[in-house]
Amino acid sequence: MELGSILKGMSRNWVGPLLVALQVAITMAVMVNALFVIQERREVMARPTGVDEANLGRTGIFAYADDFDWTGEIRADLEALNNHPGVHAAGTVNSLPGTGSGWSSTWLVEENKPETSVQSAMYLVDEHGLETLGLELVEGRWFREDEIIDVDPTGFEGFFSGIVLTESLANKMFPDGALGRMVYTESEDQAPVVGVVRQLAVPWPSYLEWEDSSLVPGRLSGPAIFYAVRAEPGRLEQVLPEVEELLTGRASGRTVLPPETHREMVAEEFTDERATVRILFVIMVLLVLLTGLGIVGLASFNVRRRTRQIGTRRALGATRGDILRYFLAENAVLTAMGLGIGVVLTYALNYFLADQFNVARLPGSWLLIGMLALLALGQLAVLGPARTATRIPPAVATRTV
Amino acid sequence: MFAHHLRTAWTSVRRSPVLSILIVAAIAVGIGVSITGLTIYHMLARDPIPQKSDQLFRVQLDSWDPDSPFFEGGDEPSGPPFWLTYQDAMALLESDIPKAHAANYRSAAVLESDNPSVAPDVYGIRATTRGFFSMFEVPFRYGAAWDAAADQDGAPVVVIGEKINDELFGGEDSTGRTVRLGDDEFRVAGVLEHWSPHPRFYDLNMTTFGDPEQLFVPMRAATDREWAINGNTSCWKPESLVTFRDFLGSECVWVLFWAELPDSASREAYMTYLNGYVDQQKAAGRFPRPMDNRLRSVEEWLEHRQVVSDDSRVVVALAFLFLIVCLLNAVGLMLAKFAGTAPSAAIRRALGASRGDIVRQYLTEVGAIGIAGGLAGLALAATGLWSLRQGFEDLANVARLDLSMGFTAIGLAFLAALAAGLYPAWRVGRAVPVRFLKSQ
């Protein structure tokens, strides 16, 4: 019943409503797309790595003295670390999942057949690795101390006595059971699969096969090595500085690498994503506020302009509720017009982002949620001015200003 | 006349202070957000060595696996490997076609000093050849690059950065003195002035916007000591790698190679030379892939390695849409503001001012408001970037305003305000004087 008079009112003073409708439209396009990008980036960052993330830290040593007893000092370090109160377990590693740098290796499922090759991350771990990383062994066994060999990234002698695969990699390489099967390299080395762990992510966040990792019993042959340190639950922040002090005081001829938590390392690797999420979030909040204020501004202007008209309507029998409803309805019509343009803009913007950049296609449900949210925002914003309107006394109609 | 417009503008601003402040605020928020986004993009897309970025070339040879192309991130092949094998890098250093060239890699070692107050610590090291310094115009404070003989025999000499020189030698001329690197004495050949190209184009492997290394040694001095490669090493060929010698002679790629080629003649000559070299190697049984040698200029290299992230572009796009919303808001506010001043415009019209005068008057006011909004927006952007620097260590060299961004902010705000004010000003100019005069 009121739609006709609402539209008539708008067409008489169309600039203000048009501006607000356009604001609503662009706000919807930006809000929905920004939220979508935020959600996408969050999902990537939230992927589990398979290790005990909350309690895991990393330190290490860099030796420089010519006569540094590499093997002996590492053994003594590990003993001291594993006996330190608050440390659950500690062991040597070459890298940690999600932290940006690590090793990869090409394995062959069948000997001398390059076409059966599979790429995977390769972690060097020691006998403490299972406990230190907090992995879940689903099949087979972990490595023994006597299996750990010295490895240099630029070349070493011998090969590993066994290999542990993640479930994901095991299923890819050996769909009918991996335990006991041989894994080959292109350089004609081989090792049996001795165990399978539930999950362990690769070191590189942008790598597509997130869970294709393998573990081998090895230790870097110097001059630098990382120690993974897993603290008792909740004690990581306290333990890490103690560990640094412990290692620094224990031997000379080497420096201790500053300890970091696994979470810090992963967060640093995601600097771009986190900064994007933060900026987009700020843009979104400001945008919603701004559009809300725009709606408030237009409605207040209308209330002031229509003071006499409202008074007249009240004098002719319109209730306060009628006045309130009128303003809410007017806003709903205005917002709906904006959302009409908004849907097109939202899709156009998403199409552009998906086409040009690393953004996926927007599911339809996001559009619906965006529309409902903006409709609610509009009604909320107009509530204040509309209530002011309801307080206009009917007597205004009789006054000449 | 302009001064008069300005004075009238000031009177008008004072007459409606709340609306004026709101307009300034709307523009400021829009500028603050869009300049924050734009600054990050601008810093990522910056030319790190503008005076000669079109004369410096990253050298790529396709020495990779015959069975599968080289991949590095993403699901598309990346063309020839980003790095050279050690043997190829050493061979290319023999050419005298480039004005300068340098092989290099990043390593690390523990630095000890005679200064007891400085504890031994791990430092990143750039192992390179002397062409690095002249080619990249690295500024020296004391001394100079090592001589050609040091490149040949791997003499233990080092060029140190100003920061280390300050720490170890109190900023004095330390050339000729020694530092201990990995338990060996290295003689200081030169001390650098502050040098920090962003992005760190010569090696994008680690943090792209990190600071350069503080220690530079001859590549030979590093490989003789078998110093680790703290960069990317990629191998494809099944070959026995037991010793470091084996590794140096292998098909593993890990050496970064840059050449300075000042004109197209030298570029062509160098490309011919590269193709000739690869042909020769093919005859010797290496380079099994089709010939694919590349010379990428600094700009092309940054583009190829996608230094400007997609995310930063998305942020710019959305930030500018945000600016548009702010401007729509400003238009609404200006309409309200000018509606209030219509009667005084009417009086001026009646006293003989032309429509053009009125419109010019209002645009002057709007322009002034825009510049105020731009300044406030710049302050907001500076605050936003500051908070990003606090939150993200890696953005310390990225989230920074520079002069060009400052001017952009003011200019953008001015133009945006004019665009927003055009319609309101025109509407006031069009108003019929008589209507307002009558009701007075």
Coordinates of C-alpha atoms in Angstrom, one line a residue, chain A residues 189-350:
Chain A
D189 CA 69.4 -46.6 -3.8
Q190 CA 66.5 -48.3 -2.0
A191 CA 65.0 -48.5 1.4
P192 CA 62.0 -50.4 2.9
V193 CA 58.9 -48.6 4.2
V194 CA 59.2 -49.4 8.0
G195 CA 56.3 -47.2 9.2
V196 CA 53.3 -45.0 8.3
V197 CA 52.3 -41.9 10.2
R198 CA 48.8 -40.4 10.1
Q199 CA 49.8 -36.9 9.0
L200 CA 52.7 -34.6 8.4
A201 CA 52.6 -31.5 6.2
V202 CA 55.3 -30.4 3.8
P203 CA 57.5 -27.4 4.7
W204 CA 56.2 -25.3 1.8
P205 CA 52.8 -23.6 2.4
S206 CA 52.1 -23.1 -1.3
Y207 CA 53.0 -26.7 -2.3
L208 CA 49.9 -28.4 -3.7
E209 CA 50.4 -31.9 -2.2
W210 CA 50.2 -30.6 1.4
E211 CA 50.5 -34.0 3.1
D212 CA 53.0 -35.8 0.9
S213 CA 55.9 -36.2 3.3
S214 CA 58.5 -38.9 3.9
L215 CA 60.8 -39.2 6.9
V216 CA 64.3 -40.8 6.9
P217 CA 66.7 -41.5 9.7
G218 CA 69.4 -39.0 9.2
R219 CA 71.2 -36.1 10.8
L220 CA 73.0 -33.1 9.1
S221 CA 76.8 -33.5 9.3
G222 CA 77.4 -29.9 10.2
P223 CA 78.2 -27.1 10.7
A224 CA 74.6 -26.3 11.7
I225 CA 71.7 -28.3 12.9
F226 CA 68.2 -27.7 14.2
Y227 CA 66.8 -29.1 17.5
A228 CA 63.1 -29.6 17.6
V229 CA 61.9 -29.2 21.2
R230 CA 58.5 -30.3 22.3
A231 CA 57.5 -28.9 25.7
E232 CA 55.0 -30.4 28.2
P233 CA 51.6 -29.0 27.4
G234 CA 51.4 -25.2 28.0
R235 CA 55.1 -24.8 29.0
L236 CA 56.6 -23.9 25.7
E237 CA 57.1 -20.2 26.3
Q238 CA 58.8 -20.9 29.6
V239 CA 60.9 -23.8 28.4
L240 CA 62.4 -22.2 25.2
P241 CA 64.5 -19.5 27.0
E242 CA 65.7 -22.1 29.5
V243 CA 66.7 -24.3 26.6
E244 CA 68.7 -21.5 25.0
E245 CA 70.5 -20.8 28.2
L246 CA 71.1 -24.5 28.8
L247 CA 72.7 -25.0 25.3
T248 CA 74.7 -21.8 25.5
G249 CA 76.3 -22.8 28.7
R250 CA 76.9 -26.4 27.8
A251 CA 79.7 -26.2 25.2
S252 CA 82.0 -23.7 23.4
G253 CA 83.0 -23.4 19.8
R254 CA 79.4 -23.0 18.6
T255 CA 76.6 -20.5 18.8
V256 CA 73.0 -21.4 19.7
L257 CA 70.3 -20.4 17.2
P258 CA 67.6 -18.2 18.8
P259 CA 64.6 -20.4 19.7
E260 CA 61.3 -19.8 18.0
T261 CA 58.0 -21.5 18.5
H262 CA 56.6 -23.5 15.5
R263 CA 53.6 -21.2 15.5
E264 CA 55.7 -18.1 15.1
M265 CA 57.6 -19.7 12.3
V266 CA 54.4 -20.6 10.4
A267 CA 52.9 -17.2 11.1
E268 CA 56.0 -15.5 9.5
E269 CA 55.6 -17.7 6.5
F270 CA 52.1 -16.5 6.1
T271 CA 52.9 -12.8 6.4
D272 CA 51.2 -11.9 3.1
E273 CA 48.0 -13.8 3.9
R274 CA 47.8 -12.4 7.4
A275 CA 48.4 -8.8 6.3
T276 CA 45.8 -9.3 3.6
V277 CA 43.3 -10.6 6.1
R278 CA 43.9 -7.7 8.4
I279 CA 43.7 -5.0 5.8
L280 CA 40.6 -6.5 4.2
F281 CA 39.0 -6.8 7.7
V282 CA 39.6 -3.1 8.4
I283 CA 38.2 -2.1 5.0
M284 CA 35.1 -4.2 5.7
V285 CA 34.4 -2.8 9.1
L286 CA 35.0 0.8 8.0
L287 CA 32.8 0.2 4.9
V288 CA 29.9 -1.1 6.9
L289 CA 30.2 1.8 9.4
L290 CA 30.4 4.3 6.6
T291 CA 27.4 3.0 4.7
G292 CA 25.4 2.8 7.9
L293 CA 26.3 6.4 8.6
G294 CA 25.2 7.3 5.0
I295 CA 21.8 5.7 5.6
V296 CA 21.5 7.5 8.9
G297 CA 22.4 10.8 7.2
L298 CA 19.8 10.4 4.4
A299 CA 17.1 9.3 6.8
S300 CA 17.7 12.2 9.2
F301 CA 17.6 14.6 6.3
N302 CA 14.3 13.1 5.2
V303 CA 12.8 13.3 8.7
R304 CA 13.8 17.0 9.0
R305 CA 12.4 17.8 5.5
R306 CA 9.2 16.0 6.1
T307 CA 8.5 17.2 9.6
R308 CA 5.3 19.0 8.6
Q309 CA 4.1 16.1 6.4
I310 CA 4.6 13.7 9.2
G311 CA 2.8 15.9 11.6
T312 CA -0.1 16.2 9.1
R313 CA -0.3 12.4 8.8
R314 CA -0.3 12.0 12.5
A315 CA -3.1 14.6 12.8
L316 CA -5.0 12.6 10.2
G317 CA -4.8 9.5 12.3
A318 CA -1.6 7.8 11.5
T319 CA -0.1 6.0 14.6
R320 CA 3.5 6.2 15.7
G321 CA 3.8 2.6 14.5
D322 CA 2.6 3.7 11.0
I323 CA 5.3 6.4 10.8
L324 CA 8.0 3.9 12.0
R325 CA 6.9 1.3 9.5
Y326 CA 6.9 3.9 6.7
F327 CA 10.5 4.7 7.3
L328 CA 11.5 1.1 7.7
A329 CA 9.7 0.2 4.5
E330 CA 11.2 3.1 2.7
N331 CA 14.7 2.0 3.7
A332 CA 13.9 -1.6 2.8
V333 CA 12.9 -0.5 -0.7
L334 CA 16.0 1.6 -1.0
T335 CA 18.3 -1.1 0.2
A336 CA 16.6 -3.6 -2.0
M337 CA 17.3 -1.4 -5.0
G338 CA 21.0 -1.1 -3.9
L339 CA 21.2 -4.9 -3.5
G340 CA 19.8 -5.4 -6.9
I341 CA 22.7 -3.5 -8.4
G342 CA 24.9 -5.1 -5.6
V343 CA 24.3 -8.6 -6.8
V344 CA 25.5 -7.7 -10.3
L345 CA 28.5 -5.8 -8.9
T346 CA 29.4 -8.6 -6.5
Y347 CA 29.5 -11.2 -9.3
A348 CA 31.4 -8.8 -11.6
L349 CA 34.0 -8.1 -8.9
N350 CA 34.4 -11.8 -8.1

